[in-house]
Amino acid sequence: KHNQQLMVRAYLFACFLSAFSLFFAQESKAQEYTVEGNTLVDSNDNILYEIIEGSFTWQEAKVDAEFRGGHLATITSLEEQQTVELLTQGDFYWLGATDEQSEGVWEWVTGEPFDFTYWHPGEPNHSGDHMWIWGGGYWDDVSPNYRPSYIIEYDIFKPTLVITAFTSTKHGFSATFRG
């Protein structure tokens, strides 16, 4: 039983170290963004956003984005707004906001605070329950009749830890892992 406790402690400690080092390695690099076709990548070659071409209702786009390992893009700051605008070039794309739970109360699909807004003047005008981004980067609430492409956002700060070897000894343990 004592060896099992040591193994659990070692695993938890290894997880902590991996997450800690990954977080600070990512955060310490200044970010520059590059548009490559339908994708926007950061200076670490991480795909942050991608335009998924097609004809989607908002619900279809939401499900498709989650199936691809991301979510409909959310914009929570002016910096993020300007970053997404690098990709959109004035076209129409679904974003990950809705007020279908309560008219006029907008929520991001990720649950992030809805504090920053970039509505077109006169919007939202209660014409629909879902948001898209369009000309000039402005947001608009639109009816479910539209079927544009969408912008998927990928979360890049997902630490992955793989323990490649673990040895328990009389005096402790040894763990080898890669993150």
PDB file of C-alpha atoms in Angstrom:
ATOM      1  CA  LYS A   1       0.000   0.000   0.000  1.00  0.00           C
ATOM      2  CA  HIS A   2       2.895   2.332   0.807  1.00  0.00           C
ATOM      3  CA  ASN A   3       4.299   1.832  -2.724  1.00  0.00           C
ATOM      4  CA  GLN A   4       0.922   2.712  -4.250  1.00  0.00           C
ATOM      5  CA  GLN A   5       0.832   5.954  -2.261  1.00  0.00           C
ATOM      6  CA  LEU A   6       4.353   6.798  -3.446  1.00  0.00           C
ATOM      7  CA  MET A   7       3.359   6.082  -7.029  1.00  0.00           C
ATOM      8  CA  VAL A   8       0.306   8.341  -6.794  1.00  0.00           C
ATOM      9  CA  ARG A   9       2.364  11.149  -5.229  1.00  0.00           C
ATOM     10  CA  ALA A  10       5.036  10.799  -7.899  1.00  0.00           C
ATOM     11  CA  TYR A  11       2.440  10.883 -10.659  1.00  0.00           C
ATOM     12  CA  LEU A  12       0.767  13.993  -9.240  1.00  0.00           C
ATOM     13  CA  PHE A  13       4.108  15.729  -8.809  1.00  0.00           C
ATOM     14  CA  ALA A  14       5.102  14.845 -12.380  1.00  0.00           C
ATOM     15  CA  CYS A  15       1.779  16.232 -13.646  1.00  0.00           C
ATOM     16  CA  PHE A  16       2.354  19.453 -11.740  1.00  0.00           C
ATOM     17  CA  LEU A  17       5.885  19.877 -13.099  1.00  0.00           C
ATOM     18  CA  SER A  18       4.804  19.223 -16.654  1.00  0.00           C
ATOM     19  CA  ALA A  19       1.881  21.656 -16.518  1.00  0.00           C
ATOM     20  CA  PHE A  20       3.987  24.284 -14.739  1.00  0.00           C
ATOM     21  CA  SER A  21       6.833  24.135 -17.256  1.00  0.00           C
ATOM     22  CA  LEU A  22       4.517  24.058 -20.277  1.00  0.00           C
ATOM     23  CA  PHE A  23       2.527  27.053 -19.026  1.00  0.00           C
ATOM     24  CA  PHE A  24       5.589  29.206 -18.431  1.00  0.00           C
ATOM     25  CA  ALA A  25       7.280  28.123 -21.653  1.00  0.00           C
ATOM     26  CA  GLN A  26       4.219  29.215 -23.641  1.00  0.00           C
ATOM     27  CA  GLU A  27       3.579  32.405 -21.668  1.00  0.00           C
ATOM     28  CA  SER A  28       7.176  33.624 -21.829  1.00  0.00           C
ATOM     29  CA  LYS A  29       7.286  33.927 -25.630  1.00  0.00           C
ATOM     30  CA  ALA A  30       6.063  37.120 -27.263  1.00  0.00           C
ATOM     31  CA  GLN A  31       3.370  36.241 -29.768  1.00  0.00           C
ATOM     32  CA  GLU A  32       3.286  37.171 -33.406  1.00  0.00           C
ATOM     33  CA  TYR A  33       0.508  35.928 -35.652  1.00  0.00           C
ATOM     34  CA  THR A  34       0.623  34.778 -39.261  1.00  0.00           C
ATOM     35  CA  VAL A  35      -2.239  33.978 -41.594  1.00  0.00           C
ATOM     36  CA  GLU A  36      -1.526  30.816 -43.578  1.00  0.00           C
ATOM     37  CA  GLY A  37      -4.413  30.114 -45.924  1.00  0.00           C
ATOM     38  CA  ASN A  38      -7.492  29.590 -43.731  1.00  0.00           C
ATOM     39  CA  THR A  39      -5.502  29.355 -40.505  1.00  0.00           C
ATOM     40  CA  LEU A  40      -3.997  31.817 -38.072  1.00  0.00           C
ATOM     41  CA  VAL A  41      -0.897  30.530 -36.296  1.00  0.00           C
ATOM     42  CA  ASP A  42       1.168  32.001 -33.484  1.00  0.00           C
ATOM     43  CA  SER A  43       4.953  32.298 -33.315  1.00  0.00           C
ATOM     44  CA  ASN A  44       5.074  28.844 -31.672  1.00  0.00           C
ATOM     45  CA  ASP A  45       3.413  27.294 -34.770  1.00  0.00           C
ATOM     46  CA  ASN A  46       0.204  26.600 -32.845  1.00  0.00           C
ATOM     47  CA  ILE A  47      -2.978  26.899 -34.900  1.00  0.00           C
ATOM     48  CA  LEU A  48      -5.193  29.267 -32.924  1.00  0.00           C
ATOM     49  CA  TYR A  49      -8.066  29.854 -35.333  1.00  0.00           C
ATOM     50  CA  GLU A  50      -9.180  28.299 -38.570  1.00  0.00           C
ATOM     51  CA  ILE A  51     -11.915  29.115 -41.043  1.00  0.00           C
ATOM     52  CA  ILE A  52     -14.005  26.044 -41.734  1.00  0.00           C
ATOM     53  CA  GLU A  53     -15.592  26.519 -45.131  1.00  0.00           C
ATOM     54  CA  GLY A  54     -19.076  25.227 -45.746  1.00  0.00           C
ATOM     55  CA  SER A  55     -22.749  25.916 -45.244  1.00  0.00           C
ATOM     56  CA  PHE A  56     -23.601  25.546 -41.553  1.00  0.00           C
ATOM     57  CA  THR A  57     -26.414  26.541 -39.259  1.00  0.00           C
ATOM     58  CA  TRP A  58     -25.025  27.886 -36.000  1.00  0.00           C
ATOM     59  CA  GLN A  59     -25.883  24.621 -34.216  1.00  0.00           C
ATOM     60  CA  GLU A  60     -24.212  22.548 -36.945  1.00  0.00           C
ATOM     61  CA  ALA A  61     -21.111  24.736 -36.751  1.00  0.00           C
ATOM     62  CA  LYS A  62     -20.974  24.356 -32.953  1.00  0.00           C
ATOM     63  CA  VAL A  63     -21.168  20.558 -33.148  1.00  0.00           C
ATOM     64  CA  ASP A  64     -18.674  20.383 -36.021  1.00  0.00           C
ATOM     65  CA  ALA A  65     -16.151  22.588 -34.168  1.00  0.00           C
ATOM     66  CA  GLU A  66     -16.375  20.407 -31.060  1.00  0.00           C
ATOM     67  CA  PHE A  67     -15.957  17.268 -33.193  1.00  0.00           C
ATOM     68  CA  ARG A  68     -12.755  18.798 -34.626  1.00  0.00           C
ATOM     69  CA  GLY A  69     -11.362  19.378 -31.124  1.00  0.00           C
ATOM     70  CA  GLY A  70     -12.090  23.079 -30.769  1.00  0.00           C
ATOM     71  CA  HIS A  71     -15.049  25.380 -30.299  1.00  0.00           C
ATOM     72  CA  LEU A  72     -16.692  28.234 -32.157  1.00  0.00           C
ATOM     73  CA  ALA A  73     -14.386  31.225 -31.761  1.00  0.00           C
ATOM     74  CA  THR A  74     -14.918  33.452 -28.746  1.00  0.00           C
ATOM     75  CA  ILE A  75     -13.621  37.015 -28.576  1.00  0.00           C
ATOM     76  CA  THR A  76     -13.071  38.368 -25.084  1.00  0.00           C
ATOM     77  CA  SER A  77     -10.671  41.289 -25.661  1.00  0.00           C
ATOM     78  CA  LEU A  78      -9.730  43.942 -28.214  1.00  0.00           C
ATOM     79  CA  GLU A  79      -6.438  42.109 -28.846  1.00  0.00           C
ATOM     80  CA  GLU A  80      -8.332  38.915 -29.651  1.00  0.00           C
ATOM     81  CA  GLN A  81     -10.780  40.863 -31.843  1.00  0.00           C
ATOM     82  CA  GLN A  82      -7.914  42.326 -33.861  1.00  0.00           C
ATOM     83  CA  THR A  83      -6.270  38.899 -34.113  1.00  0.00           C
ATOM     84  CA  VAL A  84      -9.447  37.286 -35.493  1.00  0.00           C
ATOM     85  CA  GLU A  85      -9.892  40.166 -37.946  1.00  0.00           C
ATOM     86  CA  LEU A  86      -6.554  39.200 -39.536  1.00  0.00           C
ATOM     87  CA  LEU A  87      -8.274  36.016 -40.661  1.00  0.00           C
ATOM     88  CA  THR A  88     -11.790  37.149 -41.559  1.00  0.00           C
ATOM     89  CA  GLN A  89     -11.046  39.805 -44.210  1.00  0.00           C
ATOM     90  CA  GLY A  90     -14.609  41.161 -44.005  1.00  0.00           C
ATOM     91  CA  ASP A  91     -16.452  37.918 -44.783  1.00  0.00           C
ATOM     92  CA  PHE A  92     -19.296  36.422 -42.716  1.00  0.00           C
ATOM     93  CA  TYR A  93     -18.504  33.677 -40.160  1.00  0.00           C
ATOM     94  CA  TRP A  94     -20.273  32.198 -37.160  1.00  0.00           C
ATOM     95  CA  LEU A  95     -18.804  33.003 -33.740  1.00  0.00           C
ATOM     96  CA  GLY A  96     -19.468  31.162 -30.480  1.00  0.00           C
ATOM     97  CA  ALA A  97     -22.038  33.427 -28.838  1.00  0.00           C
ATOM     98  CA  THR A  98     -25.756  32.998 -28.305  1.00  0.00           C
ATOM     99  CA  ASP A  99     -28.632  34.523 -26.392  1.00  0.00           C
ATOM    100  CA  GLU A 100     -30.988  31.582 -26.919  1.00  0.00           C
ATOM    101  CA  GLN A 101     -31.276  30.976 -23.148  1.00  0.00           C
ATOM    102  CA  SER A 102     -32.479  34.510 -22.449  1.00  0.00           C
ATOM    103  CA  GLU A 103     -33.091  37.121 -25.149  1.00  0.00           C
ATOM    104  CA  GLY A 104     -30.522  39.917 -24.907  1.00  0.00           C
ATOM    105  CA  VAL A 105     -28.247  38.027 -22.469  1.00  0.00           C
ATOM    106  CA  TRP A 106     -25.308  36.946 -24.591  1.00  0.00           C
ATOM    107  CA  GLU A 107     -23.071  34.057 -23.559  1.00  0.00           C
ATOM    108  CA  TRP A 108     -19.939  32.493 -25.022  1.00  0.00           C
ATOM    109  CA  VAL A 109     -20.082  28.741 -25.700  1.00  0.00           C
ATOM    110  CA  THR A 110     -17.034  28.335 -23.428  1.00  0.00           C
ATOM    111  CA  GLY A 111     -18.655  30.058 -20.449  1.00  0.00           C
ATOM    112  CA  GLU A 112     -16.076  32.873 -20.550  1.00  0.00           C
ATOM    113  CA  PRO A 113     -17.321  36.266 -19.293  1.00  0.00           C
ATOM    114  CA  PHE A 114     -19.122  38.285 -21.956  1.00  0.00           C
ATOM    115  CA  ASP A 115     -17.507  41.584 -20.975  1.00  0.00           C
ATOM    116  CA  PHE A 116     -15.933  42.747 -24.249  1.00  0.00           C
ATOM    117  CA  THR A 117     -18.214  43.525 -27.218  1.00  0.00           C
ATOM    118  CA  TYR A 118     -17.732  44.705 -30.790  1.00  0.00           C
ATOM    119  CA  TRP A 119     -21.307  44.999 -32.020  1.00  0.00           C
ATOM    120  CA  HIS A 120     -22.047  46.899 -35.213  1.00  0.00           C
ATOM    121  CA  PRO A 121     -23.894  50.155 -34.390  1.00  0.00           C
ATOM    122  CA  GLY A 122     -27.568  49.287 -33.847  1.00  0.00           C
ATOM    123  CA  GLU A 123     -26.763  45.685 -32.914  1.00  0.00           C
ATOM    124  CA  PRO A 124     -27.770  43.446 -31.401  1.00  0.00           C
ATOM    125  CA  ASN A 125     -31.251  44.172 -32.723  1.00  0.00           C
ATOM    126  CA  HIS A 126     -32.920  40.938 -31.557  1.00  0.00           C
ATOM    127  CA  SER A 127     -33.163  39.541 -35.083  1.00  0.00           C
ATOM    128  CA  GLY A 128     -31.668  36.218 -34.019  1.00  0.00           C
ATOM    129  CA  ASP A 129     -30.110  34.163 -31.236  1.00  0.00           C
ATOM    130  CA  HIS A 130     -26.661  33.596 -32.726  1.00  0.00           C
ATOM    131  CA  MET A 131     -23.690  35.787 -33.559  1.00  0.00           C
ATOM    132  CA  TRP A 132     -21.564  36.179 -36.625  1.00  0.00           C
ATOM    133  CA  ILE A 133     -18.690  38.467 -37.500  1.00  0.00           C
ATOM    134  CA  TRP A 134     -18.888  40.453 -40.732  1.00  0.00           C
ATOM    135  CA  GLY A 135     -17.560  43.499 -42.623  1.00  0.00           C
ATOM    136  CA  GLY A 136     -15.186  45.612 -40.557  1.00  0.00           C
ATOM    137  CA  GLY A 137     -15.004  42.876 -37.943  1.00  0.00           C
ATOM    138  CA  TYR A 138     -18.305  43.908 -36.380  1.00  0.00           C
ATOM    139  CA  TRP A 139     -20.663  41.470 -34.690  1.00  0.00           C
ATOM    140  CA  ASP A 140     -24.318  40.978 -35.559  1.00  0.00           C
ATOM    141  CA  ASP A 141     -27.105  38.781 -34.213  1.00  0.00           C
ATOM    142  CA  VAL A 142     -28.755  36.911 -37.045  1.00  0.00           C
ATOM    143  CA  SER A 143     -31.614  34.531 -37.647  1.00  0.00           C
ATOM    144  CA  PRO A 144     -31.023  30.789 -38.010  1.00  0.00           C
ATOM    145  CA  ASN A 145     -31.803  31.017 -41.743  1.00  0.00           C
ATOM    146  CA  TYR A 146     -28.201  31.922 -42.602  1.00  0.00           C
ATOM    147  CA  ARG A 147     -25.647  29.214 -43.396  1.00  0.00           C
ATOM    148  CA  PRO A 148     -22.153  30.724 -43.489  1.00  0.00           C
ATOM    149  CA  SER A 149     -18.776  29.164 -42.766  1.00  0.00           C
ATOM    150  CA  TYR A 150     -17.426  29.457 -39.225  1.00  0.00           C
ATOM    151  CA  ILE A 151     -14.282  30.177 -37.241  1.00  0.00           C
ATOM    152  CA  ILE A 152     -12.984  27.448 -34.983  1.00  0.00           C
ATOM    153  CA  GLU A 153     -10.740  28.273 -32.031  1.00  0.00           C
ATOM    154  CA  TYR A 154      -8.279  25.761 -30.623  1.00  0.00           C
ATOM    155  CA  ASP A 155      -7.071  25.886 -27.033  1.00  0.00           C
ATOM    156  CA  ILE A 156      -3.307  25.453 -27.094  1.00  0.00           C
ATOM    157  CA  PHE A 157      -2.530  25.360 -23.371  1.00  0.00           C
ATOM    158  CA  LYS A 158      -3.464  21.716 -22.876  1.00  0.00           C
ATOM    159  CA  PRO A 159      -0.586  20.055 -21.049  1.00  0.00           C
ATOM    160  CA  THR A 160      -0.182  16.398 -21.921  1.00  0.00           C
ATOM    161  CA  LEU A 161       1.872  14.145 -19.716  1.00  0.00           C
ATOM    162  CA  VAL A 162       3.025  10.675 -20.632  1.00  0.00           C
ATOM    163  CA  ILE A 163       4.898   8.668 -18.030  1.00  0.00           C
ATOM    164  CA  THR A 164       7.337   6.490 -19.942  1.00  0.00           C
ATOM    165  CA  ALA A 165       8.841   4.664 -16.945  1.00  0.00           C
ATOM    166  CA  PHE A 166       8.179   4.452 -13.224  1.00  0.00           C
ATOM    167  CA  THR A 167      10.261   2.572 -10.698  1.00  0.00           C
ATOM    168  CA  SER A 168       9.524   2.237  -6.999  1.00  0.00           C
ATOM    169  CA  THR A 169      12.447   1.569  -4.689  1.00  0.00           C
ATOM    170  CA  LYS A 170      12.816   0.924  -0.998  1.00  0.00           C
ATOM    171  CA  HIS A 171      13.855   4.550  -0.459  1.00  0.00           C
ATOM    172  CA  GLY A 172      11.647   6.376  -2.949  1.00  0.00           C
ATOM    173  CA  PHE A 173      10.760   6.360  -6.611  1.00  0.00           C
ATOM    174  CA  SER A 174      11.982   7.288 -10.046  1.00  0.00           C
ATOM    175  CA  ALA A 175       9.744   8.569 -12.815  1.00  0.00           C
ATOM    176  CA  THR A 176      10.562   9.304 -16.429  1.00  0.00           C
ATOM    177  CA  PHE A 177       8.046  11.288 -18.409  1.00  0.00           C
ATOM    178  CA  ARG A 178       7.641  13.468 -21.452  1.00  0.00           C
ATOM    179  CA  GLY A 179       5.221  16.345 -21.816  1.00  0.00           C
TER     180      GLY A 179
END
